[in-house]
PDB file of C-alpha atoms in Angstrom:
ATOM      1  CA  UNK A   1     -50.089 -30.883  -6.165  1.00  0.00           C
ATOM      2  CA  UNK A   2     -48.728 -28.146  -8.418  1.00  0.00           C
ATOM      3  CA  UNK A   3     -48.358 -25.693  -5.588  1.00  0.00           C
ATOM      4  CA  UNK A   4     -46.228 -28.160  -3.640  1.00  0.00           C
ATOM      5  CA  UNK A   5     -44.034 -28.562  -6.746  1.00  0.00           C
ATOM      6  CA  UNK A   6     -43.695 -24.853  -7.094  1.00  0.00           C
ATOM      7  CA  UNK A   7     -42.870 -24.348  -3.438  1.00  0.00           C
ATOM      8  CA  UNK A   8     -40.278 -27.243  -3.598  1.00  0.00           C
ATOM      9  CA  UNK A   9     -38.717 -25.668  -6.617  1.00  0.00           C
ATOM     10  CA  UNK A  10     -38.486 -22.275  -4.823  1.00  0.00           C
ATOM     11  CA  UNK A  11     -36.915 -23.910  -1.811  1.00  0.00           C
ATOM     12  CA  UNK A  12     -34.369 -25.713  -4.031  1.00  0.00           C
ATOM     13  CA  UNK A  13     -33.593 -22.515  -6.015  1.00  0.00           C
ATOM     14  CA  UNK A  14     -33.211 -20.506  -2.672  1.00  0.00           C
ATOM     15  CA  UNK A  15     -30.918 -23.160  -1.151  1.00  0.00           C
ATOM     16  CA  UNK A  16     -28.861 -23.356  -4.298  1.00  0.00           C
ATOM     17  CA  UNK A  17     -28.494 -19.442  -4.408  1.00  0.00           C
ATOM     18  CA  UNK A  18     -27.487 -19.393  -0.710  1.00  0.00           C
ATOM     19  CA  UNK A  19     -24.961 -22.226  -1.352  1.00  0.00           C
ATOM     20  CA  UNK A  20     -23.430 -20.420  -4.322  1.00  0.00           C
ATOM     21  CA  UNK A  21     -23.204 -17.163  -2.273  1.00  0.00           C
ATOM     22  CA  UNK A  22     -21.449 -18.921   0.689  1.00  0.00           C
ATOM     23  CA  UNK A  23     -18.947 -20.460  -1.767  1.00  0.00           C
ATOM     24  CA  UNK A  24     -18.241 -17.118  -3.371  1.00  0.00           C
ATOM     25  CA  UNK A  25     -17.774 -15.583   0.165  1.00  0.00           C
ATOM     26  CA  UNK A  26     -15.538 -18.418   1.237  1.00  0.00           C
ATOM     27  CA  UNK A  27     -13.293 -18.071  -1.868  1.00  0.00           C
ATOM     28  CA  UNK A  28     -13.201 -14.210  -1.561  1.00  0.00           C
ATOM     29  CA  UNK A  29     -12.206 -14.601   2.057  1.00  0.00           C
ATOM     30  CA  UNK A  30      -9.395 -17.080   1.180  1.00  0.00           C
ATOM     31  CA  UNK A  31      -8.140 -14.848  -1.626  1.00  0.00           C
ATOM     32  CA  UNK A  32      -8.135 -11.796   0.685  1.00  0.00           C
ATOM     33  CA  UNK A  33      -6.267 -13.530   3.525  1.00  0.00           C
ATOM     34  CA  UNK A  34      -3.655 -14.867   1.047  1.00  0.00           C
ATOM     35  CA  UNK A  35      -3.129 -11.623  -0.738  1.00  0.00           C
ATOM     36  CA  UNK A  36      -2.679  -9.778   2.504  1.00  0.00           C
ATOM     37  CA  UNK A  37      -0.325 -12.149   4.084  1.00  0.00           C
ATOM     38  CA  UNK A  38       2.931 -10.447   2.914  1.00  0.00           C
ATOM     39  CA  UNK A  39       1.791  -7.144   4.366  1.00  0.00           C
ATOM     40  CA  UNK A  40       0.837  -8.675   7.744  1.00  0.00           C
ATOM     41  CA  UNK A  41       4.121 -10.583   7.813  1.00  0.00           C
ATOM     42  CA  UNK A  42       6.253  -7.607   6.948  1.00  0.00           C
ATOM     43  CA  UNK A  43       4.366  -5.472   9.584  1.00  0.00           C
ATOM     44  CA  UNK A  44       4.849  -8.136  12.249  1.00  0.00           C
ATOM     45  CA  UNK A  45       8.593  -8.492  11.462  1.00  0.00           C
ATOM     46  CA  UNK A  46       9.025  -4.647  11.396  1.00  0.00           C
ATOM     47  CA  UNK A  47       7.272  -4.472  14.859  1.00  0.00           C
ATOM     48  CA  UNK A  48       9.539  -7.070  16.278  1.00  0.00           C
ATOM     49  CA  UNK A  49      12.707  -5.320  14.992  1.00  0.00           C
ATOM     50  CA  UNK A  50      11.467  -1.960  16.201  1.00  0.00           C
ATOM     51  CA  UNK A  51      10.816  -3.432  19.684  1.00  0.00           C
ATOM     52  CA  UNK A  52      14.492  -4.642  19.705  1.00  0.00           C
ATOM     53  CA  UNK A  53      15.787  -1.170  19.028  1.00  0.00           C
ATOM     54  CA  UNK A  54      13.378   0.967  20.979  1.00  0.00           C
ATOM     55  CA  UNK A  55      10.934   0.719  23.767  1.00  0.00           C
ATOM     56  CA  UNK A  56       8.037   0.800  21.473  1.00  0.00           C
ATOM     57  CA  UNK A  57       4.750   0.421  23.398  1.00  0.00           C
ATOM     58  CA  UNK A  58       2.101   1.346  20.750  1.00  0.00           C
ATOM     59  CA  UNK A  59       2.000   1.065  17.038  1.00  0.00           C
ATOM     60  CA  UNK A  60      -0.076   3.664  15.218  1.00  0.00           C
ATOM     61  CA  UNK A  61       1.029   3.207  11.594  1.00  0.00           C
ATOM     62  CA  UNK A  62       2.890   0.868   9.361  1.00  0.00           C
ATOM     63  CA  UNK A  63       4.303   1.847   5.978  1.00  0.00           C
ATOM     64  CA  UNK A  64       5.908  -0.226   3.233  1.00  0.00           C
ATOM     65  CA  UNK A  65       8.146   2.118   1.170  1.00  0.00           C
ATOM     66  CA  UNK A  66       9.506   0.964  -2.227  1.00  0.00           C
ATOM     67  CA  UNK A  67      11.544   3.680  -3.927  1.00  0.00           C
ATOM     68  CA  UNK A  68      15.228   2.992  -4.483  1.00  0.00           C
ATOM     69  CA  UNK A  69      15.234   0.348  -1.852  1.00  0.00           C
ATOM     70  CA  UNK A  70      12.480  -1.175   0.212  1.00  0.00           C
ATOM     71  CA  UNK A  71      12.070  -0.154   3.802  1.00  0.00           C
ATOM     72  CA  UNK A  72       9.362  -0.512   6.442  1.00  0.00           C
ATOM     73  CA  UNK A  73       8.394   2.182   8.927  1.00  0.00           C
ATOM     74  CA  UNK A  74       6.646   2.080  12.195  1.00  0.00           C
ATOM     75  CA  UNK A  75       5.101   5.129  13.677  1.00  0.00           C
ATOM     76  CA  UNK A  76       4.048   4.871  17.277  1.00  0.00           C
ATOM     77  CA  UNK A  77       4.693   5.692  20.899  1.00  0.00           C
ATOM     78  CA  UNK A  78       7.352   4.461  23.294  1.00  0.00           C
ATOM     79  CA  UNK A  79       6.834   3.507  26.966  1.00  0.00           C
ATOM     80  CA  UNK A  80       7.302   7.246  27.962  1.00  0.00           C
ATOM     81  CA  UNK A  81       4.433   8.155  25.571  1.00  0.00           C
ATOM     82  CA  UNK A  82       6.826   9.903  23.185  1.00  0.00           C
ATOM     83  CA  UNK A  83       5.920   9.710  19.581  1.00  0.00           C
ATOM     84  CA  UNK A  84       8.654   7.885  17.606  1.00  0.00           C
ATOM     85  CA  UNK A  85       9.349   6.826  13.994  1.00  0.00           C
ATOM     86  CA  UNK A  86      11.406   3.659  13.382  1.00  0.00           C
ATOM     87  CA  UNK A  87      12.557   3.055   9.744  1.00  0.00           C
ATOM     88  CA  UNK A  88      13.876  -0.380   8.921  1.00  0.00           C
ATOM     89  CA  UNK A  89      15.588  -1.381   5.667  1.00  0.00           C
ATOM     90  CA  UNK A  90      14.424  -4.626   4.161  1.00  0.00           C
ATOM     91  CA  UNK A  91      17.768  -6.150   5.089  1.00  0.00           C
ATOM     92  CA  UNK A  92      16.959  -5.397   8.819  1.00  0.00           C
ATOM     93  CA  UNK A  93      20.301  -3.657   9.269  1.00  0.00           C
ATOM     94  CA  UNK A  94      20.931   0.041  10.208  1.00  0.00           C
ATOM     95  CA  UNK A  95      17.572   0.779  11.783  1.00  0.00           C
ATOM     96  CA  UNK A  96      16.892   4.562  12.203  1.00  0.00           C
ATOM     97  CA  UNK A  97      14.885   5.962  15.050  1.00  0.00           C
ATOM     98  CA  UNK A  98      13.504   9.478  15.016  1.00  0.00           C
ATOM     99  CA  UNK A  99      11.355  11.572  17.296  1.00  0.00           C
ATOM    100  CA  UNK A 100       8.138  12.249  15.418  1.00  0.00           C
ATOM    101  CA  UNK A 101       8.479  15.883  16.598  1.00  0.00           C
ATOM    102  CA  UNK A 102      11.660  16.327  14.595  1.00  0.00           C
ATOM    103  CA  UNK A 103       9.948  15.628  11.307  1.00  0.00           C
ATOM    104  CA  UNK A 104       6.812  15.847   9.289  1.00  0.00           C
ATOM    105  CA  UNK A 105       3.709  13.777  10.112  1.00  0.00           C
ATOM    106  CA  UNK A 106       1.729  12.029   7.388  1.00  0.00           C
ATOM    107  CA  UNK A 107      -0.905  14.697   7.628  1.00  0.00           C
ATOM    108  CA  UNK A 108       1.743  17.445   7.283  1.00  0.00           C
ATOM    109  CA  UNK A 109       3.294  15.732   4.188  1.00  0.00           C
ATOM    110  CA  UNK A 110      -0.086  15.354   2.606  1.00  0.00           C
ATOM    111  CA  UNK A 111      -0.950  18.984   3.371  1.00  0.00           C
ATOM    112  CA  UNK A 112       2.380  20.165   1.756  1.00  0.00           C
ATOM    113  CA  UNK A 113       1.466  18.223  -1.528  1.00  0.00           C
ATOM    114  CA  UNK A 114      -2.174  19.482  -1.375  1.00  0.00           C
ATOM    115  CA  UNK A 115      -0.959  23.135  -1.031  1.00  0.00           C
ATOM    116  CA  UNK A 116       1.737  22.864  -3.637  1.00  0.00           C
ATOM    117  CA  UNK A 117       0.175  20.674  -6.223  1.00  0.00           C
ATOM    118  CA  UNK A 118      -3.467  21.612  -6.362  1.00  0.00           C
ATOM    119  CA  UNK A 119      -6.054  19.731  -8.318  1.00  0.00           C
ATOM    120  CA  UNK A 120      -4.611  16.408  -7.159  1.00  0.00           C
ATOM    121  CA  UNK A 121      -6.363  13.791  -5.199  1.00  0.00           C
ATOM    122  CA  UNK A 122      -4.088  12.174  -2.590  1.00  0.00           C
ATOM    123  CA  UNK A 123      -4.250   8.384  -2.792  1.00  0.00           C
ATOM    124  CA  UNK A 124      -1.682   7.405  -0.100  1.00  0.00           C
ATOM    125  CA  UNK A 125       1.487   8.247   1.692  1.00  0.00           C
ATOM    126  CA  UNK A 126       4.453   6.071   2.807  1.00  0.00           C
ATOM    127  CA  UNK A 127       7.544   6.882   4.955  1.00  0.00           C
ATOM    128  CA  UNK A 128      10.848   5.377   4.182  1.00  0.00           C
ATOM    129  CA  UNK A 129      14.451   6.008   3.300  1.00  0.00           C
ATOM    130  CA  UNK A 130      15.402   7.766   0.076  1.00  0.00           C
ATOM    131  CA  UNK A 131      18.989   8.469  -0.835  1.00  0.00           C
ATOM    132  CA  UNK A 132      20.002   7.812   2.852  1.00  0.00           C
ATOM    133  CA  UNK A 133      17.511  10.191   4.307  1.00  0.00           C
ATOM    134  CA  UNK A 134      13.918   9.683   5.689  1.00  0.00           C
ATOM    135  CA  UNK A 135      11.317  10.909   3.200  1.00  0.00           C
ATOM    136  CA  UNK A 136       7.489  10.788   2.672  1.00  0.00           C
ATOM    137  CA  UNK A 137       6.231   9.532  -0.616  1.00  0.00           C
ATOM    138  CA  UNK A 138       2.844  11.008  -1.355  1.00  0.00           C
ATOM    139  CA  UNK A 139       1.046   9.573  -4.300  1.00  0.00           C
ATOM    140  CA  UNK A 140      -1.698  11.549  -6.061  1.00  0.00           C
ATOM    141  CA  UNK A 141      -3.961  11.199  -8.985  1.00  0.00           C
ATOM    142  CA  UNK A 142      -4.799  14.131 -11.312  1.00  0.00           C
ATOM    143  CA  UNK A 143      -8.133  14.857 -13.017  1.00  0.00           C
ATOM    144  CA  UNK A 144      -7.007  12.808 -16.083  1.00  0.00           C
ATOM    145  CA  UNK A 145      -6.353   9.817 -13.870  1.00  0.00           C
ATOM    146  CA  UNK A 146      -2.565   9.989 -14.041  1.00  0.00           C
ATOM    147  CA  UNK A 147      -0.431   9.152 -10.991  1.00  0.00           C
ATOM    148  CA  UNK A 148       2.030  11.429  -9.485  1.00  0.00           C
ATOM    149  CA  UNK A 149       4.538  10.735  -6.821  1.00  0.00           C
ATOM    150  CA  UNK A 150       6.115  13.461  -4.559  1.00  0.00           C
ATOM    151  CA  UNK A 151       8.997  12.772  -2.320  1.00  0.00           C
ATOM    152  CA  UNK A 152       9.097  15.134   0.714  1.00  0.00           C
ATOM    153  CA  UNK A 153      11.962  15.347   3.158  1.00  0.00           C
ATOM    154  CA  UNK A 154      10.874  14.001   6.548  1.00  0.00           C
ATOM    155  CA  UNK A 155      13.213  16.403   8.453  1.00  0.00           C
ATOM    156  CA  UNK A 156      13.021  19.693   6.492  1.00  0.00           C
ATOM    157  CA  UNK A 157       9.623  19.315   4.558  1.00  0.00           C
ATOM    158  CA  UNK A 158      11.370  20.141   1.346  1.00  0.00           C
ATOM    159  CA  UNK A 159      10.246  18.523  -1.971  1.00  0.00           C
ATOM    160  CA  UNK A 160      13.031  16.130  -2.894  1.00  0.00           C
ATOM    161  CA  UNK A 161      11.674  14.726  -6.123  1.00  0.00           C
ATOM    162  CA  UNK A 162       8.590  14.613  -8.306  1.00  0.00           C
ATOM    163  CA  UNK A 163       7.601  11.874 -10.728  1.00  0.00           C
ATOM    164  CA  UNK A 164       4.515  13.034 -12.593  1.00  0.00           C
ATOM    165  CA  UNK A 165       2.003  12.034 -15.102  1.00  0.00           C
ATOM    166  CA  UNK A 166       2.424   8.345 -15.061  1.00  0.00           C
TER     167      UNK A 166
END
């Protein structure tokens, strides 16, 4: 009789653990979906606007840029397979379209920062408008864990501004 009680107790504990685990997974999924909703919505709206202004056929990258003003950028290909960049201010007005070949790619902007600011780990990059011009913002972390932001001109690859040791 005792072995049946032990086995029954093990089954109850196992089922309880599985139930708790499923509840944790469910709540984590809900939290993730809700927290990523603004990014997905901004991306979808930016793609819609980019499609109105260009013949965008394929989206390769989306960026949310928040320096002086918020802007959203789409990097992709048009129907002729040309690589294009579409930068959209948060207001949705004054959309800018560039050929990717006329400016730096994300990889080139990161390489510039890596070469000119050694000892920094690159965290992320974003493309947007800074002082009326397209620019890459490359965020790094130094060996003391401090954040650094470097603004690199999209067209000329020159460093526009550095905000360091935050």
